[in-house]
Short mmCIF file of C-alpha atoms in Angstrom, two decimals:
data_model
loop_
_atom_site.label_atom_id
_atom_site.label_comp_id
_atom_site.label_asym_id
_atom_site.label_seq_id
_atom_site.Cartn_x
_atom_site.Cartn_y
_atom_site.Cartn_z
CA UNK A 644 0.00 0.00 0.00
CA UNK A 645 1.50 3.29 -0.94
CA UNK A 646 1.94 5.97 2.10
CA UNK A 647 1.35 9.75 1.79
CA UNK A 648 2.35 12.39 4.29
CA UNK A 649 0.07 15.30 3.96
CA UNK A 650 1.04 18.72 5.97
CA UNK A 651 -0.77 21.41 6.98
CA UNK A 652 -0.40 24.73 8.70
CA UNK A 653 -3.99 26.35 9.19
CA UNK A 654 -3.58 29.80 8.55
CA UNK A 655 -7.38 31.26 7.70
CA UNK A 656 -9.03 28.62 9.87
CA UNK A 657 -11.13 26.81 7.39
CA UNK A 658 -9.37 26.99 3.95
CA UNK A 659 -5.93 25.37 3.94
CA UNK A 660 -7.84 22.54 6.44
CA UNK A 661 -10.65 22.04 4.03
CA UNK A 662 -8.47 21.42 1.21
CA UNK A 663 -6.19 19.19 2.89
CA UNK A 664 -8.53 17.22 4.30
CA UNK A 665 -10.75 16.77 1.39
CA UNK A 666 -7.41 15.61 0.09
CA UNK A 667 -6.68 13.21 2.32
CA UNK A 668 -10.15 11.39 2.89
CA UNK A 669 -10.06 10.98 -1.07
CA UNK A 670 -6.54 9.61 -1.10
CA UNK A 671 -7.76 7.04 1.65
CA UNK A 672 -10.93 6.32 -0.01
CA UNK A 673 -10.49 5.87 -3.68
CA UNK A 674 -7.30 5.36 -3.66
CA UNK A 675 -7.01 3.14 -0.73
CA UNK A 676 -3.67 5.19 0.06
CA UNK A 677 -2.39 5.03 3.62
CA UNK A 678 -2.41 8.69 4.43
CA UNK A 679 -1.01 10.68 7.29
CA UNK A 680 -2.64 13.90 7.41
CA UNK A 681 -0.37 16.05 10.12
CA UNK A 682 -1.92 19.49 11.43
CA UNK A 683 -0.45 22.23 13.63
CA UNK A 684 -4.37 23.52 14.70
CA UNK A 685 -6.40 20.98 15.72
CA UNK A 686 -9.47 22.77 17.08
CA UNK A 687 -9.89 24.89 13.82
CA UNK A 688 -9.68 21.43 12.14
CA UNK A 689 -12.55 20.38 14.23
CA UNK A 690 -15.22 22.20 13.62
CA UNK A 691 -15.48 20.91 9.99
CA UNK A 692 -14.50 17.70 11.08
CA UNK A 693 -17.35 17.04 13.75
CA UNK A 694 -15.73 13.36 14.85
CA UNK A 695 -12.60 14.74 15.56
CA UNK A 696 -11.02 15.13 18.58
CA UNK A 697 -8.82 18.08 19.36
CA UNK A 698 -7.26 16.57 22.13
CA UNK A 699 -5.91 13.74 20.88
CA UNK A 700 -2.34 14.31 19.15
CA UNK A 701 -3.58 10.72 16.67
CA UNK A 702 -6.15 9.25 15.66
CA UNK A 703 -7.81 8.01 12.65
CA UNK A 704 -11.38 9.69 10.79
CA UNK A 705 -12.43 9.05 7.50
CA UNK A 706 -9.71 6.43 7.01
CA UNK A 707 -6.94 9.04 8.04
CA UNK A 708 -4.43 8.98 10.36
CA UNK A 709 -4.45 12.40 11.56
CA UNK A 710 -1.64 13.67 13.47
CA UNK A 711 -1.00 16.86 15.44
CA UNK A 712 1.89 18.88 14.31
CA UNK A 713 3.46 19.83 17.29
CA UNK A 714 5.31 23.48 17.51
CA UNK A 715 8.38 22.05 19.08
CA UNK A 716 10.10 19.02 18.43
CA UNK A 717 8.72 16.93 15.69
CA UNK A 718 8.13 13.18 16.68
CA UNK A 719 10.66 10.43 15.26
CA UNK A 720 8.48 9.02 12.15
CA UNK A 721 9.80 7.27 8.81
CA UNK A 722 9.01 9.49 5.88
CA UNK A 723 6.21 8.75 3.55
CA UNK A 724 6.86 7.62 -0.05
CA UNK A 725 4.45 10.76 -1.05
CA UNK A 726 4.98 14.10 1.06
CA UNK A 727 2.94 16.93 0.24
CA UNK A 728 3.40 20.23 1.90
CA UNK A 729 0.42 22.23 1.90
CA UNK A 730 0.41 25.65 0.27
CA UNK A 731 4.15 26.30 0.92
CA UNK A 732 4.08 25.35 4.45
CA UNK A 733 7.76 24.71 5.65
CA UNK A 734 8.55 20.77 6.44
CA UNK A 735 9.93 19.94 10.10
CA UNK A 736 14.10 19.36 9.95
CA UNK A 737 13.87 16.32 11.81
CA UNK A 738 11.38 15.23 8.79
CA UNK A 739 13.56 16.41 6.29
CA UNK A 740 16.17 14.06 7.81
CA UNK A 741 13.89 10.91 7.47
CA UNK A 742 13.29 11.62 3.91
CA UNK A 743 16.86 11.73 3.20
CA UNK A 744 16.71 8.22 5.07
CA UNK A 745 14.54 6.74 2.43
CA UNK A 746 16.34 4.13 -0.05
CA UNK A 747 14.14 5.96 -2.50
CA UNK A 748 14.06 9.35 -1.67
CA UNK A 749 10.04 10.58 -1.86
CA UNK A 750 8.18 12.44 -4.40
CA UNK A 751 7.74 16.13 -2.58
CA UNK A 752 5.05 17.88 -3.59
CA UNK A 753 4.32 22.05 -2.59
CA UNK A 754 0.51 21.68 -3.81
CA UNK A 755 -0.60 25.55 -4.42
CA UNK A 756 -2.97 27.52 -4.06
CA UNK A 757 -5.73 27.77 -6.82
CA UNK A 758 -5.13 30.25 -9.61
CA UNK A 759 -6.45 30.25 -13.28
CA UNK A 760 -3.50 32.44 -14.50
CA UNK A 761 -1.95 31.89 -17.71
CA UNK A 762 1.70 31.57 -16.02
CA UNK A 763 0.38 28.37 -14.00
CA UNK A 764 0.88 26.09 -17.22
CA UNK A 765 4.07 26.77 -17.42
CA UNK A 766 5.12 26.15 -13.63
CA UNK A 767 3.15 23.66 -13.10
CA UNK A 768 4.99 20.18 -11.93
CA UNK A 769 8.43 22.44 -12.09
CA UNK A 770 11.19 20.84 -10.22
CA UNK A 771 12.91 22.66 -7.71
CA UNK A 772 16.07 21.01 -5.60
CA UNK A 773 17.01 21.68 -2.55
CA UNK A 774 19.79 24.02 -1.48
CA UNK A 775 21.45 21.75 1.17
CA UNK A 776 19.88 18.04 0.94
CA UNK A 777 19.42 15.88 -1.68
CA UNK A 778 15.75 16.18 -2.21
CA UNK A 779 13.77 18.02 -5.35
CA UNK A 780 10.56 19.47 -4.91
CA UNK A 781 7.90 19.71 -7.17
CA UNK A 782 5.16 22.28 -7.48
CA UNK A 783 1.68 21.09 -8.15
CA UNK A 784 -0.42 23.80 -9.26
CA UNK A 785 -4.32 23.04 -9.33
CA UNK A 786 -6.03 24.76 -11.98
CA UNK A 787 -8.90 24.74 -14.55
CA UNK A 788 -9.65 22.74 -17.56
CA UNK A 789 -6.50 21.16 -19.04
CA UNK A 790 -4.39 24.04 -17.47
CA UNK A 791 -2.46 22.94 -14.60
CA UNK A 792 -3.55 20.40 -11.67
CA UNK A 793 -7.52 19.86 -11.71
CA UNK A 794 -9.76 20.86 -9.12
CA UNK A 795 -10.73 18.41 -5.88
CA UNK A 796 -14.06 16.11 -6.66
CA UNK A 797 -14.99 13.40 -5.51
CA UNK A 798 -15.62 10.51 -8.17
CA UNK A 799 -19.00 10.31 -7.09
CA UNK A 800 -19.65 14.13 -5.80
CA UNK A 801 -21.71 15.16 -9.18
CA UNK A 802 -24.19 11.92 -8.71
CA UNK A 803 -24.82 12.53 -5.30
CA UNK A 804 -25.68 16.41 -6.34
CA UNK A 805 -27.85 15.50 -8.92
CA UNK A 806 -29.72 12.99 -6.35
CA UNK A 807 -30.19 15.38 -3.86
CA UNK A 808 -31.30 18.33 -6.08
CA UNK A 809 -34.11 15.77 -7.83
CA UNK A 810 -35.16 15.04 -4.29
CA UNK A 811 -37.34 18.07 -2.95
CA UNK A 812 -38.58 15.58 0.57
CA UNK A 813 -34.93 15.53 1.31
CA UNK A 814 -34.63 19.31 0.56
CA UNK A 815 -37.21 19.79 2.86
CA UNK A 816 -36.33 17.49 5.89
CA UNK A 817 -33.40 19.26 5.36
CA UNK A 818 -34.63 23.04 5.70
CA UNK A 819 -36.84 21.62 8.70
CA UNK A 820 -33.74 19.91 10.32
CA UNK A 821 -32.13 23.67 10.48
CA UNK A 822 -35.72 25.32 11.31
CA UNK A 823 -35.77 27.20 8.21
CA UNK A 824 -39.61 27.96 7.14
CA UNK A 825 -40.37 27.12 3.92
CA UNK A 826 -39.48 28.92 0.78
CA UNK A 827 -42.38 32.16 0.12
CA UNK A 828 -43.57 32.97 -3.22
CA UNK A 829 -40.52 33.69 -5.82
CA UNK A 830 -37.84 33.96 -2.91
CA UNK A 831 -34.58 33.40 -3.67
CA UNK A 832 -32.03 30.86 -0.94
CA UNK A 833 -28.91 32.66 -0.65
CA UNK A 834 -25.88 31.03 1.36
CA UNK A 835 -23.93 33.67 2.46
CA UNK A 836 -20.20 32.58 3.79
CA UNK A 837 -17.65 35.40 2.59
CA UNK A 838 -14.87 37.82 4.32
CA UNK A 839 -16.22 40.92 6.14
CA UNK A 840 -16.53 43.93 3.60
CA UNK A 841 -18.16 47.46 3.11
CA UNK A 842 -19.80 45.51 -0.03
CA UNK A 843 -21.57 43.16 1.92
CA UNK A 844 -22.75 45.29 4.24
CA UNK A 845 -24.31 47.84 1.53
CA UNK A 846 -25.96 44.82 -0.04
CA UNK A 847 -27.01 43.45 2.86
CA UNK A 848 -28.86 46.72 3.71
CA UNK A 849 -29.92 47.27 -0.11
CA UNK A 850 -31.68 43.90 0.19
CA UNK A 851 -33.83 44.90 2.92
CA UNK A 852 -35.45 47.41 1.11
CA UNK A 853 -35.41 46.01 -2.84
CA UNK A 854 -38.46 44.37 -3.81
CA UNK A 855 -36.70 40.65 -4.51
CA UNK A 856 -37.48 38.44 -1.23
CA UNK A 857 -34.63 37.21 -0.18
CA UNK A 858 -34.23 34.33 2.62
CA UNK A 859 -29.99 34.42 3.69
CA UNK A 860 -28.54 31.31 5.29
CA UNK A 861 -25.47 32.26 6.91
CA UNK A 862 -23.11 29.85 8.43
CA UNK A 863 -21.22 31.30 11.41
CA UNK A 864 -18.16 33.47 10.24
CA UNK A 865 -16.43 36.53 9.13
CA UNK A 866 -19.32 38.37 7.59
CA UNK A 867 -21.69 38.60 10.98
CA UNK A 868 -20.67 41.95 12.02
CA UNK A 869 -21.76 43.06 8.43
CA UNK A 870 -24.88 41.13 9.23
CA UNK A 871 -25.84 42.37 12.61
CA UNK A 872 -25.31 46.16 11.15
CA UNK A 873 -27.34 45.77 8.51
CA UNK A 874 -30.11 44.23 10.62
CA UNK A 875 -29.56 46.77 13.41
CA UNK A 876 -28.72 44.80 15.70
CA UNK A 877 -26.38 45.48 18.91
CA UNK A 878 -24.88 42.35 19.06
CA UNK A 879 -23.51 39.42 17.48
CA UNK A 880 -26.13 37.36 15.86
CA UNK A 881 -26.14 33.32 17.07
CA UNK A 882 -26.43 30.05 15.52
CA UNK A 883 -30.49 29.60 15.52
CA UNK A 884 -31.49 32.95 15.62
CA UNK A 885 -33.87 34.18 12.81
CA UNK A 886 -34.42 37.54 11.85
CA UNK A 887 -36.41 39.42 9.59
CA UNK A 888 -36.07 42.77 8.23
CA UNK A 889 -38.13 43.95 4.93
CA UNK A 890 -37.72 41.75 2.07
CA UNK A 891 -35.11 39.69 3.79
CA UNK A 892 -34.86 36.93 6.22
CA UNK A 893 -32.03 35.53 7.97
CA UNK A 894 -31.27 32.54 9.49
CA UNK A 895 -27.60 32.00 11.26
CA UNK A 896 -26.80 28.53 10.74
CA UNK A 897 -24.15 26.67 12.73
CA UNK A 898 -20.80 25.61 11.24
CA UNK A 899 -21.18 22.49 9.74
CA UNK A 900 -18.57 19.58 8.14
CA UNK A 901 -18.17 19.56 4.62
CA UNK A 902 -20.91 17.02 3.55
CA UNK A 903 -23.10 19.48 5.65
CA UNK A 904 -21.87 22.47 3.96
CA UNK A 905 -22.45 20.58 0.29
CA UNK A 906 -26.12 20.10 1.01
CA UNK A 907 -26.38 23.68 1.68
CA UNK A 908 -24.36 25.27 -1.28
CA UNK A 909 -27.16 22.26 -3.67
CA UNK A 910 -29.83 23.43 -1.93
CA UNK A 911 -29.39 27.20 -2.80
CA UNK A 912 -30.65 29.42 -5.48
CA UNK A 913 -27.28 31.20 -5.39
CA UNK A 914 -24.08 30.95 -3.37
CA UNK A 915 -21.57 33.58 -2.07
CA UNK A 916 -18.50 31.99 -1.09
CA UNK A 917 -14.89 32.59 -0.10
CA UNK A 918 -11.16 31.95 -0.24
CA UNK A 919 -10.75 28.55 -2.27
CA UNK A 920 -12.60 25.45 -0.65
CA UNK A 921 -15.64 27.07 -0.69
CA UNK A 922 -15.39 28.52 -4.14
CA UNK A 923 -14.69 25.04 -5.27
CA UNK A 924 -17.77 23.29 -4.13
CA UNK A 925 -19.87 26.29 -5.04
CA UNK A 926 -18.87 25.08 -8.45
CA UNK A 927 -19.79 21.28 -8.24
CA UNK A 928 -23.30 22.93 -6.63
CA UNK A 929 -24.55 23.85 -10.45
CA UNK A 930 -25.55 26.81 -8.88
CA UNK A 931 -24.93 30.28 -9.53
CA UNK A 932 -22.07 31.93 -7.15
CA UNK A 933 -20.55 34.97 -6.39
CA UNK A 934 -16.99 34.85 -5.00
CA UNK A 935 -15.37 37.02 -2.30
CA UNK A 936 -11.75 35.97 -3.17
CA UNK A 937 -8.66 36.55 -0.62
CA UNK A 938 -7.90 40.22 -0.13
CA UNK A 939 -3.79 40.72 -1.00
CA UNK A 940 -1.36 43.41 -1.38
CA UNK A 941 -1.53 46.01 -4.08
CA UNK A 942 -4.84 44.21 -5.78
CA UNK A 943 -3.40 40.77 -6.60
CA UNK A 944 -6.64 39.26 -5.89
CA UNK A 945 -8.48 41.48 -8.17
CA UNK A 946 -5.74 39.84 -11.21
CA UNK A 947 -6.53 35.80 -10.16
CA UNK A 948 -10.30 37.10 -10.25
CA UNK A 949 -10.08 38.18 -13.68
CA UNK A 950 -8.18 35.32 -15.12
CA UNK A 951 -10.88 33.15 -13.28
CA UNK A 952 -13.73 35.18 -14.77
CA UNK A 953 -12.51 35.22 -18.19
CA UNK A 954 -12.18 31.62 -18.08
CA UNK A 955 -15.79 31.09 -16.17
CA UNK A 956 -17.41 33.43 -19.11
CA UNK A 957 -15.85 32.53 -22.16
CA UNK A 958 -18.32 31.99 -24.64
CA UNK A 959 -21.59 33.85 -22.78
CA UNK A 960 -23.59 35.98 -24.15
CA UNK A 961 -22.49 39.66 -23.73
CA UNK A 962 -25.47 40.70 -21.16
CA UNK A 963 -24.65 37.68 -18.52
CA UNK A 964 -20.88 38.44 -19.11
CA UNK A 965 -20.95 41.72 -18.15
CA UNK A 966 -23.45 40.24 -15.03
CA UNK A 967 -21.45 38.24 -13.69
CA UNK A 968 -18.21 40.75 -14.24
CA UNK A 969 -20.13 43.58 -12.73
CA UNK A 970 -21.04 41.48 -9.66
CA UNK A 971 -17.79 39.97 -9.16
CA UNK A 972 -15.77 42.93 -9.41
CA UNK A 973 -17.62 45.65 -7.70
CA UNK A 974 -18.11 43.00 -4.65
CA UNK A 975 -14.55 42.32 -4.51
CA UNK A 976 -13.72 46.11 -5.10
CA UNK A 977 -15.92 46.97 -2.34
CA UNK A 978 -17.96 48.82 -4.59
CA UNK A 979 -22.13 48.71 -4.06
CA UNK A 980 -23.42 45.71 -6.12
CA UNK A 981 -27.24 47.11 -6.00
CA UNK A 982 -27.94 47.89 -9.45
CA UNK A 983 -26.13 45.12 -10.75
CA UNK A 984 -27.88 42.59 -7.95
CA UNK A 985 -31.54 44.69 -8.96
CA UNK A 986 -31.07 43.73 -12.98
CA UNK A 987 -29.70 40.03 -12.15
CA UNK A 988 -33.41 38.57 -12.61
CA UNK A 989 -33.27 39.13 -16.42
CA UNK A 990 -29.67 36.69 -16.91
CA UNK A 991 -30.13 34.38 -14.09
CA UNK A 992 -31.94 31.52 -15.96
CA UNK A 993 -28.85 31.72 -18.39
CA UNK A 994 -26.39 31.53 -15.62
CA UNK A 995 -27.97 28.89 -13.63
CA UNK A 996 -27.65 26.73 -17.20
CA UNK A 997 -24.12 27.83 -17.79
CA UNK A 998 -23.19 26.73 -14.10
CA UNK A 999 -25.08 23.36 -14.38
CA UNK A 1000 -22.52 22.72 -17.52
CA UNK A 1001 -19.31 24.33 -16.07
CA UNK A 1002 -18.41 21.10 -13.93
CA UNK A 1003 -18.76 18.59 -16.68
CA UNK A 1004 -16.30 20.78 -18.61
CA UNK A 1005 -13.76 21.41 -15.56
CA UNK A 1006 -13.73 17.71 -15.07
CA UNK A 1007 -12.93 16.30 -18.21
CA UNK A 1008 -9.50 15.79 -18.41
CA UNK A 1009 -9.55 14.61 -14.50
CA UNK A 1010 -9.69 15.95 -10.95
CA UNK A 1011 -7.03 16.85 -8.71
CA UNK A 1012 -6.94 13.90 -7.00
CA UNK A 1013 -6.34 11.52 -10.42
CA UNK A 1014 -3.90 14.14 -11.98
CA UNK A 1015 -1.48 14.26 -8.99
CA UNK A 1016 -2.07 10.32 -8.36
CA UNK A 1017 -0.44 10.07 -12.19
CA UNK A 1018 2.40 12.57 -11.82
CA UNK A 1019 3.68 10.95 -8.02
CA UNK A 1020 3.52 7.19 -10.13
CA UNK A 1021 5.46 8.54 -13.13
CA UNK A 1022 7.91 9.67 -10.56
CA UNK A 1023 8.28 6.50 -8.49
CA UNK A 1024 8.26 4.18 -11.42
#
């Protein structure tokens, strides 16, 4: 049985985790990999992972063997064949040492962040040795179509989807499981899990007043302060609470796990997301999406948006182009969205059919998983 060593550091709480782990649990399960998925932050990790148990420095979920990655001395372990270091994060010395221990030394892998720049092509799977040991690193890029690594799906994410969304008793043992009422004449499900901005709080507050019903479902996160000030409220609004305001209701949903968080982002008319994990699965939803990437330094977001739009639109009409631009860009420019969210009845039809086809397309040469299964063999054969 092959062995992979999968590190991460959790920086953002919930993104670096949620790839990794999605990672890892597909490695185990459809690969039947023995994986070793090692973690400096435990009780982020957690609260997606439900069955997990902070305290405990191993144990095994999903087929895992998750370890704690300890901020002082690193534990005595053999090195896997497979090591991948999570979005750049920096290996342990004492784990460097085991790898140079190996017969065979490992295939190292610095799996990226998501981009769907044009330069990713040509870095993708670039070697890179190390300055002191005799180890080469490669750097897996994960990226769109036939450009780069492939996005994470599971083999049988799309069925399960398509079962769910074809099921409307589930759907609504579902809503009644989370005490959501049901739907009102032509109102719109919104999931609403994106960064804190002046955006979000202007359309929060336009929403109230338009004439579009709206019903929000907002996990727990970084956009409740928006939330609470656009509701008035003095405080922090809880996991349970509904409120209602105008043409808008609210419910705060708890943090789920990720199979949770799928059934919500299937369920939905439309889904604002975040960072990279989210934005993913808002993709395998079918569902139209609005994405609140990563602020960084001197607009470099605002670039990987673009390249990411141009890709997602190619081929549109001009009128839902320039939607879903308009939407996109004044959100992440922290611009108000109002008039563009007022005229987005007239396109949505046409989006929701172009993002019912957009996974088929992404997925056709492979997903992540299979494409960096294939480069790690060609390397150990």
């Amino acid at each position: 049985m092959q062995d992979w060593d999968i590190f991460c550091s959790v920086i953002d709480n919930y993104g670096d985790i949620g790839v990794t782990w999605r990672l890892a649990r597909q490695l185990a399960d459809e690969y039947g990999f023995a994986v070793r998925l090692w973690v400096d932050d435990l009780h982020s990790f957690a609260r997606i992972a439900p069955g997990l148990d902070a305290g405990l420095p191993q144990q095994s979920l999903a087929g895992v063997d998750i370890r704690h990655w300890p901020a002082g001395d690193f534990p005595a372990v053999d090195a896997a064949a497979v090591v991948i270091e999570a979005f750049g994060c920096p290996l342990p010395e004492r784990y460097l040492a085991a790898m140079l221990q190996r017969a065979r030394k490992p295939v190292w892998i610095n799996l990226e962040y998501l981009s769907a720049e044009d330069w990713v092509a040509g870095c993708h799977a670039m070697a890179s040795p190390h300055p002191r040991l005799a180890l080469t690193k490669h750097f897996f890029f994960p990226g769109f179509a036939g450009n780069g690594g492939g996005l994470l799906c599971e083999r049988t994410l799309l069925a399960r989807r398509d079962a769910w969304q074809a099921d409307p008793a589930a759907q609504a043992q579902y809503w009644q499981a989370l005490g959501v009422a049901p739907r009102r004449d032509g109102e719109w499900l919104v999931s609403v899990f994106c960064y804190e901005s002046p955006a979000a709080r202007q359309w929060l507050a336009a929403a109230i007043n338009a004439a579009q019903p709206l019903c929000l479902l907002v996990p727990q996160g970084k956009v409740l302060p928006d939330l609470a000030a656009a509701l008035g409220l003095n405080t922090l609004p809880q996991a349970g609470e509904v409120h209602e305001c105008g043409a808008v209701r609210v419910h705060v949903l708890p943090l789920s796990d990720q199979d949770g968080y799928d059934r919500l982002l299937w369920s939905c008319d439309i889904n604002i997301v975040r960072g990279e994990d989210s934005f993913v699965r808002a993709q395998w939803a079918g569902r139209p999406m609005l994405w609140h990437i990563y602020r960084q330094q001197e607009d470099a977001h605002l670039v990987k948006l673009e390249a990411f739009l141009q890709r997602y639109c190619a081929g549109l009409p001009e009128r839902l182009s320039r939607q879903i631009h308009d939407l996109h860009l004044q959100w992440n420019r922290d611009q108000d969205i109002t008039a563009s969210w007022q005229a987005l009845p007239q396109t949505l039809a046409a989006w929701q059919q172009h993002a019912q086809a957009w996974p088929q397309i992404q997925l056709a040469d492979g997903d992540l998983a299979m494409r960096l299964v294939q480069f790690t063999e060609k390397q150990l054969q």
